[in-house]
Coordinates of C-alpha atoms and ligand atoms in Angstrom, one line a residue:
X99 CA 125.5 95.5 102.8
X100 CA 122.1 96.5 101.5
X101 CA 119.8 97.8 104.2
X102 CA 116.6 96.1 105.3
X103 CA 113.4 97.1 103.7
X104 CA 111.1 95.3 106.0
X105 CA 111.0 95.1 109.7
X106 CA 109.0 92.5 111.7
X107 CA 107.1 93.5 114.8
X108 CA 105.6 90.0 115.1
X109 CA 102.2 91.5 114.2
X110 CA 100.3 90.5 111.1
X111 CA 101.1 93.5 108.9
X112 CA 104.5 94.9 108.3
X113 CA 104.6 98.6 109.0
X114 CA 107.8 99.9 107.5
X115 CA 108.6 99.3 103.9
X116 CA 111.1 101.5 102.2
X117 CA 113.4 101.3 99.2
X118 CA 116.4 99.1 99.9
X119 CA 118.9 101.6 98.6
X120 CA 119.1 104.8 96.7
X121 CA 120.0 104.3 93.0
X122 CA 123.3 105.9 93.8
X123 CA 124.2 103.5 96.5
X124 CA 127.3 101.4 95.8
X125 CA 126.2 97.8 95.9
X126 CA 128.4 95.5 97.9
X127 CA 128.6 91.8 98.0
X128 CA 126.3 89.9 98.1
X129 CA 123.8 91.8 95.9
X130 CA 120.7 91.3 98.1
X131 CA 118.2 94.1 98.0
X132 CA 116.1 92.4 100.5
X133 CA 118.1 91.7 103.6
X134 CA 115.7 91.2 106.4
X135 CA 116.3 91.2 110.1
X136 CA 116.6 87.7 111.6
X137 CA 117.1 86.7 115.2
X138 CA 120.3 86.6 117.2
X139 CA 118.7 84.0 119.5
X140 CA 121.4 81.4 118.8
X141 CA 121.2 79.7 122.2
X142 CA 117.9 77.9 121.4
X143 CA 118.1 74.9 119.1
X144 CA 114.6 74.8 117.7
X145 CA 115.5 71.4 116.3
X146 CA 112.1 69.8 117.1
X147 CA 110.3 72.8 115.7
X148 CA 112.3 72.6 112.4
X149 CA 111.6 68.9 112.0
X150 CA 107.9 69.5 112.6
X151 CA 107.9 72.5 110.2
X152 CA 109.6 70.5 107.4
X153 CA 107.1 67.7 107.8
X154 CA 104.1 70.1 107.9
X155 CA 105.2 72.0 104.8
X156 CA 106.0 68.7 102.9
X157 CA 102.6 67.2 103.7
X158 CA 100.8 70.4 102.7
X159 CA 102.9 70.5 99.5
X160 CA 101.6 67.0 98.6
X161 CA 98.0 68.2 98.9
X162 CA 98.7 71.3 96.7
X163 CA 100.4 69.1 94.1
X164 CA 97.4 66.9 93.9
X165 CA 95.0 69.9 93.5
X166 CA 97.2 71.7 91.0
X167 CA 97.4 68.6 88.9
X168 CA 93.6 68.4 88.7
X169 CA 92.8 72.0 88.9
X170 CA 89.1 72.6 88.0
X171 CA 87.5 76.0 87.5
X172 CA 85.1 75.2 90.3
X173 CA 88.1 75.1 92.7
X174 CA 88.2 78.9 92.6
X175 CA 86.3 81.0 95.1
X176 CA 86.2 84.7 95.6
X177 CA 87.2 86.3 98.9
X178 CA 85.9 89.8 99.6
X179 CA 89.2 91.2 98.3
X180 CA 88.6 89.3 95.1
X181 CA 91.8 87.3 95.4
X182 CA 91.4 83.7 94.3
X183 CA 91.3 81.2 97.0
X184 CA 91.3 77.5 96.3
X185 CA 90.6 74.4 98.2
X186 CA 94.3 73.9 98.3
X187 CA 94.8 77.1 100.4
X188 CA 92.4 75.9 103.0
X189 CA 93.6 72.3 102.8
X190 CA 97.2 73.3 103.1
X191 CA 96.5 75.5 106.1
X192 CA 94.5 72.7 107.8
X193 CA 97.3 70.3 107.3
X194 CA 100.1 72.5 108.5
X195 CA 98.1 73.4 111.6
X196 CA 97.2 69.8 112.3
X197 CA 100.7 68.5 111.8
X198 CA 102.4 71.2 113.9
X199 CA 100.0 70.8 116.8
X200 CA 100.3 67.0 116.7
X201 CA 104.1 67.0 116.4
X202 CA 104.7 69.7 119.0
X203 CA 101.9 69.1 121.5
X204 CA 102.5 72.6 122.9
X205 CA 99.9 74.2 125.2
X206 CA 100.7 77.6 123.9
X207 CA 100.4 76.9 120.2
X208 CA 100.0 80.2 118.2
X209 CA 99.6 80.4 114.4
X210 CA 99.3 83.5 112.4
X211 CA 98.0 82.4 109.0
X212 CA 96.3 83.8 105.9
X213 CA 93.1 81.9 105.7
X214 CA 90.1 81.6 108.0
X215 CA 87.0 79.4 107.8
X216 CA 84.4 82.3 107.6
X217 CA 83.3 81.5 104.0
X218 CA 83.4 77.7 104.6
X219 CA 81.0 77.9 107.6
X220 CA 78.4 79.5 105.3
X221 CA 75.7 77.4 103.6
X222 CA 77.4 78.2 100.3
X223 CA 80.7 76.9 101.6
X224 CA 79.5 73.4 102.6
X225 CA 80.4 71.6 99.3
X226 CA 83.8 73.1 99.3
X227 CA 84.4 72.1 103.0
X228 CA 83.5 68.6 102.1
X229 CA 86.0 68.5 99.3
X230 CA 88.7 70.0 101.5
X231 CA 88.0 67.4 104.2
X232 CA 88.3 64.6 101.7
X233 CA 91.5 66.0 100.3
X234 CA 93.0 66.5 103.8
X235 CA 92.1 62.9 104.7
X236 CA 93.4 61.5 101.4
X237 CA 96.7 63.3 101.9
X238 CA 97.1 62.1 105.5
X239 CA 96.2 58.5 104.7
X240 CA 98.7 58.4 101.9
X241 CA 101.4 59.3 104.5
X242 CA 102.5 56.3 106.6
X243 CA 103.6 58.6 109.4
X244 CA 100.0 59.6 110.1
X245 CA 98.0 56.7 111.2
X246 CA 95.1 58.8 112.4
X247 CA 91.4 58.3 112.1
X248 CA 89.8 60.5 109.5
X249 CA 89.2 64.1 110.4
X250 CA 85.7 65.4 110.4
X251 CA 84.7 68.7 108.6
X252 CA 84.5 70.3 112.0
X253 CA 88.1 69.1 112.8
X254 CA 89.2 70.7 109.5
X255 CA 87.5 74.0 110.2
X256 CA 89.1 74.0 113.7
X257 CA 92.5 73.3 112.3
X258 CA 92.1 76.2 109.8
X259 CA 91.0 78.5 112.6
X260 CA 94.0 77.7 114.7
X261 CA 95.6 80.2 112.4
X262 CA 93.7 83.1 113.8
X263 CA 96.3 84.3 116.2
X264 CA 97.2 87.9 116.1
X265 CA 100.8 87.2 116.9
X266 CA 102.8 89.9 118.7
X267 CA 106.3 90.7 119.9
X268 CA 106.2 88.3 122.9
X269 CA 106.4 84.5 122.9
X270 CA 106.4 82.1 120.0
X271 CA 104.2 82.4 116.9
X272 CA 104.2 80.3 113.8
X273 CA 103.6 82.3 110.6
X274 CA 102.1 80.6 107.6
X275 CA 101.2 81.4 104.0
X276 CA 99.5 78.1 103.0
X277 CA 99.9 78.9 99.3
X278 CA 102.0 81.9 98.6
X279 CA 101.6 83.0 95.0
X280 CA 98.0 81.8 94.5
X281 CA 98.0 83.3 91.1
X282 CA 101.0 81.3 90.1
X283 CA 99.4 78.2 91.5
X284 CA 96.3 78.8 89.4
X285 CA 98.4 79.4 86.3
X286 CA 100.3 76.2 86.9
X287 CA 103.5 78.2 87.7
X288 CA 105.5 78.7 90.9
X289 CA 104.0 78.9 94.4
X290 CA 105.3 78.1 97.9
X291 CA 104.1 76.8 101.2
X292 CA 105.9 79.3 103.5
X293 CA 106.2 78.6 107.2
X294 CA 108.2 80.4 109.8
X295 CA 108.6 80.6 113.6
X296 CA 108.9 83.9 115.4
X297 CA 110.4 83.9 118.9
X298 CA 110.1 87.2 120.8
X299 CA 109.4 89.0 117.5
X300 CA 112.4 87.5 115.6
X301 CA 112.3 85.0 112.9
X302 CA 114.2 81.9 114.2
X303 CA 113.4 79.3 111.6
X304 CA 111.8 79.2 108.1
X305 CA 110.7 76.5 105.7
X306 CA 109.8 77.0 102.0
X307 CA 108.2 74.2 100.1
X308 CA 108.4 75.0 96.4
X309 CA 106.7 72.1 94.5
X310 CA 107.4 73.5 91.0
X311 CA 110.8 74.9 91.4
X312 CA 113.5 72.9 89.5
X313 CA 116.2 71.3 91.7
X314 CA 118.8 72.7 89.3
X315 CA 119.5 76.4 89.1
X316 CA 116.8 78.3 87.1
X317 CA 119.7 80.2 85.6
X318 CA 121.6 77.0 84.6
X319 CA 121.8 75.8 81.1
X320 CA 123.6 72.6 81.9
X321 CA 121.9 69.9 79.7
X322 CA 123.3 67.2 82.0
X323 CA 121.8 68.5 85.1
X324 CA 118.5 67.2 86.6
X325 CA 116.9 70.2 85.0
X326 CA 113.5 68.6 84.7
X327 CA 113.3 67.5 88.3
X328 CA 111.1 69.8 90.3
X329 CA 110.1 70.2 94.0
X330 CA 112.4 71.9 96.5
X331 CA 112.3 72.2 100.2
X332 CA 114.5 75.1 101.6
X333 CA 115.0 75.5 105.3
X334 CA 117.0 77.7 107.7
X335 CA 117.4 77.9 111.4
X336 CA 118.9 80.9 113.1
X337 CA 122.7 80.7 113.1
X338 CA 122.8 77.4 111.1
X339 CA 122.8 78.4 107.4
X340 CA 120.3 77.4 104.8
X341 CA 119.7 73.9 103.3
X342 CA 117.8 72.6 100.3
X343 CA 116.6 69.1 99.7
X344 CA 114.1 67.7 97.2
X345 CA 110.5 67.4 98.3
X346 CA 111.0 63.7 97.6
X347 CA 113.5 63.6 100.4
X348 CA 117.0 63.7 99.0
X349 CA 120.0 64.5 101.2
X350 CA 120.2 68.1 102.1
X351 CA 122.7 70.4 100.6
X352 CA 123.9 73.7 102.1
X353 CA 123.2 76.6 99.8
X354 CA 124.7 80.0 99.4
X355 CA 123.7 83.2 97.8
X356 CA 125.4 84.4 94.7
X357 CA 128.9 85.9 95.2
X358 CA 128.5 88.1 92.1
X359 CA 129.4 91.7 93.0
X360 CA 129.3 93.2 89.6
X361 CA 125.7 94.2 88.7
X362 CA 126.5 93.8 85.0
X363 CA 126.8 90.1 85.6
X364 CA 123.8 89.9 88.0
X365 CA 120.3 88.9 87.2
X366 CA 117.3 90.1 89.2
X367 CA 114.1 88.6 90.4
X368 CA 110.7 90.3 90.7
X369 CA 107.1 89.3 91.0
X370 CA 105.5 87.8 87.9
X371 CA 102.4 89.9 88.7
X372 CA 102.7 93.6 87.8
X373 CA 99.9 94.3 90.3
X374 CA 102.2 93.1 93.1
X375 CA 105.3 95.1 92.3
X376 CA 106.2 98.2 90.2
X377 CA 108.0 96.7 87.2
X378 CA 108.8 100.1 85.7
X379 CA 110.5 101.2 88.9
X380 CA 112.5 97.9 89.3
X381 CA 113.5 98.1 85.6
X382 CA 114.8 101.6 86.0
X383 CA 116.7 100.8 89.2
X384 CA 118.2 97.7 87.5
X385 CA 119.3 99.9 84.6
X386 CA 120.9 102.5 86.9
X387 CA 122.7 99.6 88.6
X388 CA 124.1 98.4 85.3
X389 CA 122.2 95.1 85.3
X390 CA 122.2 93.8 81.8
X391 CA 120.0 90.7 82.1
X392 CA 116.3 90.9 81.7
X393 CA 114.2 90.5 84.9
X394 CA 113.4 87.0 86.0
X395 CA 109.7 87.1 87.0
X396 CA 108.6 84.4 89.3
X397 CA 105.6 84.0 91.7
X398 CA 105.8 83.6 95.4
X399 CA 108.6 83.2 97.9
X400 CA 110.1 80.6 95.5
X401 CA 112.1 83.8 94.6
X402 CA 113.8 83.7 98.1
X403 CA 114.6 80.0 97.7
X404 CA 116.1 80.6 94.2
X405 CA 118.0 83.6 95.6
X406 CA 119.3 81.6 98.5
X407 CA 121.1 79.2 96.2
X408 CA 122.5 81.9 94.0
X409 CA 120.2 81.5 90.9
X410 CA 120.0 85.3 90.8
X411 CA 121.7 88.0 92.8
X412 CA 119.0 90.6 93.3
X413 CA 115.3 90.7 94.4
X414 CA 113.4 93.9 93.8
X415 CA 109.9 94.3 95.2
X416 CA 108.0 97.6 95.2
X417 CA 104.3 97.1 96.0
X418 CA 101.9 99.7 94.7
X419 CA 101.0 102.6 97.0
X420 CA 98.7 101.7 99.8
X421 CA 99.5 97.9 99.9
X422 CA 100.6 96.7 103.3
X423 CA 102.9 93.7 103.2
X424 CA 101.9 90.8 105.5
X425 CA 104.4 88.9 107.6
X426 CA 103.5 85.5 106.0
X427 CA 104.7 86.9 102.7
X428 CA 108.3 87.4 103.9
X429 CA 109.0 85.7 107.3
X430 CA 110.1 82.3 106.0
X431 CA 111.8 83.7 102.9
X432 CA 113.7 86.3 104.9
X433 CA 115.6 83.7 107.1
X434 CA 116.1 81.3 104.1
X435 CA 117.9 84.1 102.2
X436 CA 119.8 85.7 105.1
X437 CA 120.8 82.2 106.4
X438 CA 122.5 81.6 103.0
X439 CA 124.2 84.9 103.0
X440 CA 128.0 85.2 103.1
X441 CA 127.4 87.9 105.8
X442 CA 126.3 86.7 109.2
X443 CA 125.6 90.3 110.4
X444 CA 122.1 91.7 110.3
X445 CA 121.4 95.0 108.7
X446 CA 122.5 96.9 111.7
X447 CA 125.9 95.1 111.8
X448 CA 124.8 93.1 114.8
X449 CA 125.3 89.3 115.3
Ligands
LIG660 P1 104.5 87.5 94.4 O1 104.3 86.2 93.9 O2 105.9 87.9 94.7 O3 103.8 88.5 93.5 O4 103.8 87.6 95.8 C1 102.6 86.9 96.0 C2 102.0 87.5 97.3 O5 101.9 88.9 97.2 C3 100.6 87.0 97.5 O6 100.6 85.7 98.2 C4 100.0 88.0 98.3 O7 100.1 87.7 99.7 C5 100.8 89.2 98.1 N1 100.0 90.3 97.5 C6 98.7 90.3 97.2 N2 98.3 91.5 96.6 C7 99.4 92.2 96.6 C8 99.7 93.6 96.1 N3 98.7 94.3 95.6 N4 100.9 94.0 96.2 C9 101.9 93.3 96.7 N5 101.8 92.0 97.2 C10 100.5 91.5 97.1
LIG661 MG1 101.1 85.3 100.0

């Protein structure tokens, strides 16, 4: 089994990132280069939390779909790190936070999320805040489940800032990337709403809403399949496998990673963005492994979803020197992909 390249401490940044295997390593089934540590806390059910997480991610996905469909140039803002942030990022975070708090009514709610309202509180952010508030309310009112009075701009800002928790190795912490793959989102390509729950520093459940991912395998050429239908919701709970349903609410199906053990028959996923992963390095590793297929480049943790149902067999990710991975970029995806693995053991061989 391939070794882990990322370990979670429950803190915002991931400290240890290393190559999953040397190019000489014999690859054994399944061909997962990213096998991340998930929790052995099987005694807890987390049923209520999973239901809340699925609802939260689905509601947020609806908001994102609306925005992507009508994407305007003015929806793009610049953060200090120059990455594009859209009204949908903030709106998605506000909705996930609002829905989780409402569904779970927990006194010790903790959410580690990517956005904060700093820019929105400025004079220059007022117009955008108004637009986000309208979008959030429109999305909530179009959902029969939420018969709530409209949220004010201040409610929205508070919901966004619920995501300011620093996390940590103790207790429970939700981890959210409100739009993972913002660049894909802006391009009209793949993106995901990625939500996970950590308990005592371990990932115990994860949900990935992938509004643009086809329900059929992205490696499938079956003309009779529902190839054109898009919008997947993947979810996994510790010890319970991984399931996929359509974002429109079809019956869930249990998914499994690819059983291919011959690299010559395998295809591999990597970031669409060359700035996020060293394409040259993954190309040369794939070549040494004997992979024949060209890389499949997709944005966001939709890669983990596609991997969990066997669309591809390998995921290679090598960030440029100096980049520190964030837990919200892998927490949900890690349990979705390990939950669908044929191997129940974690990377240390422990249950
Ligand atoms: P991907 O779509 O696989 O390229 O991953 C998208 C995510 O990568 C974004 O949501 C960011 O959180 C994260 N990211 C941003 N900048 C970098 C970078 N320089 N290297 C690696 N990942 C990054
Ligand atoms: Mg991200």
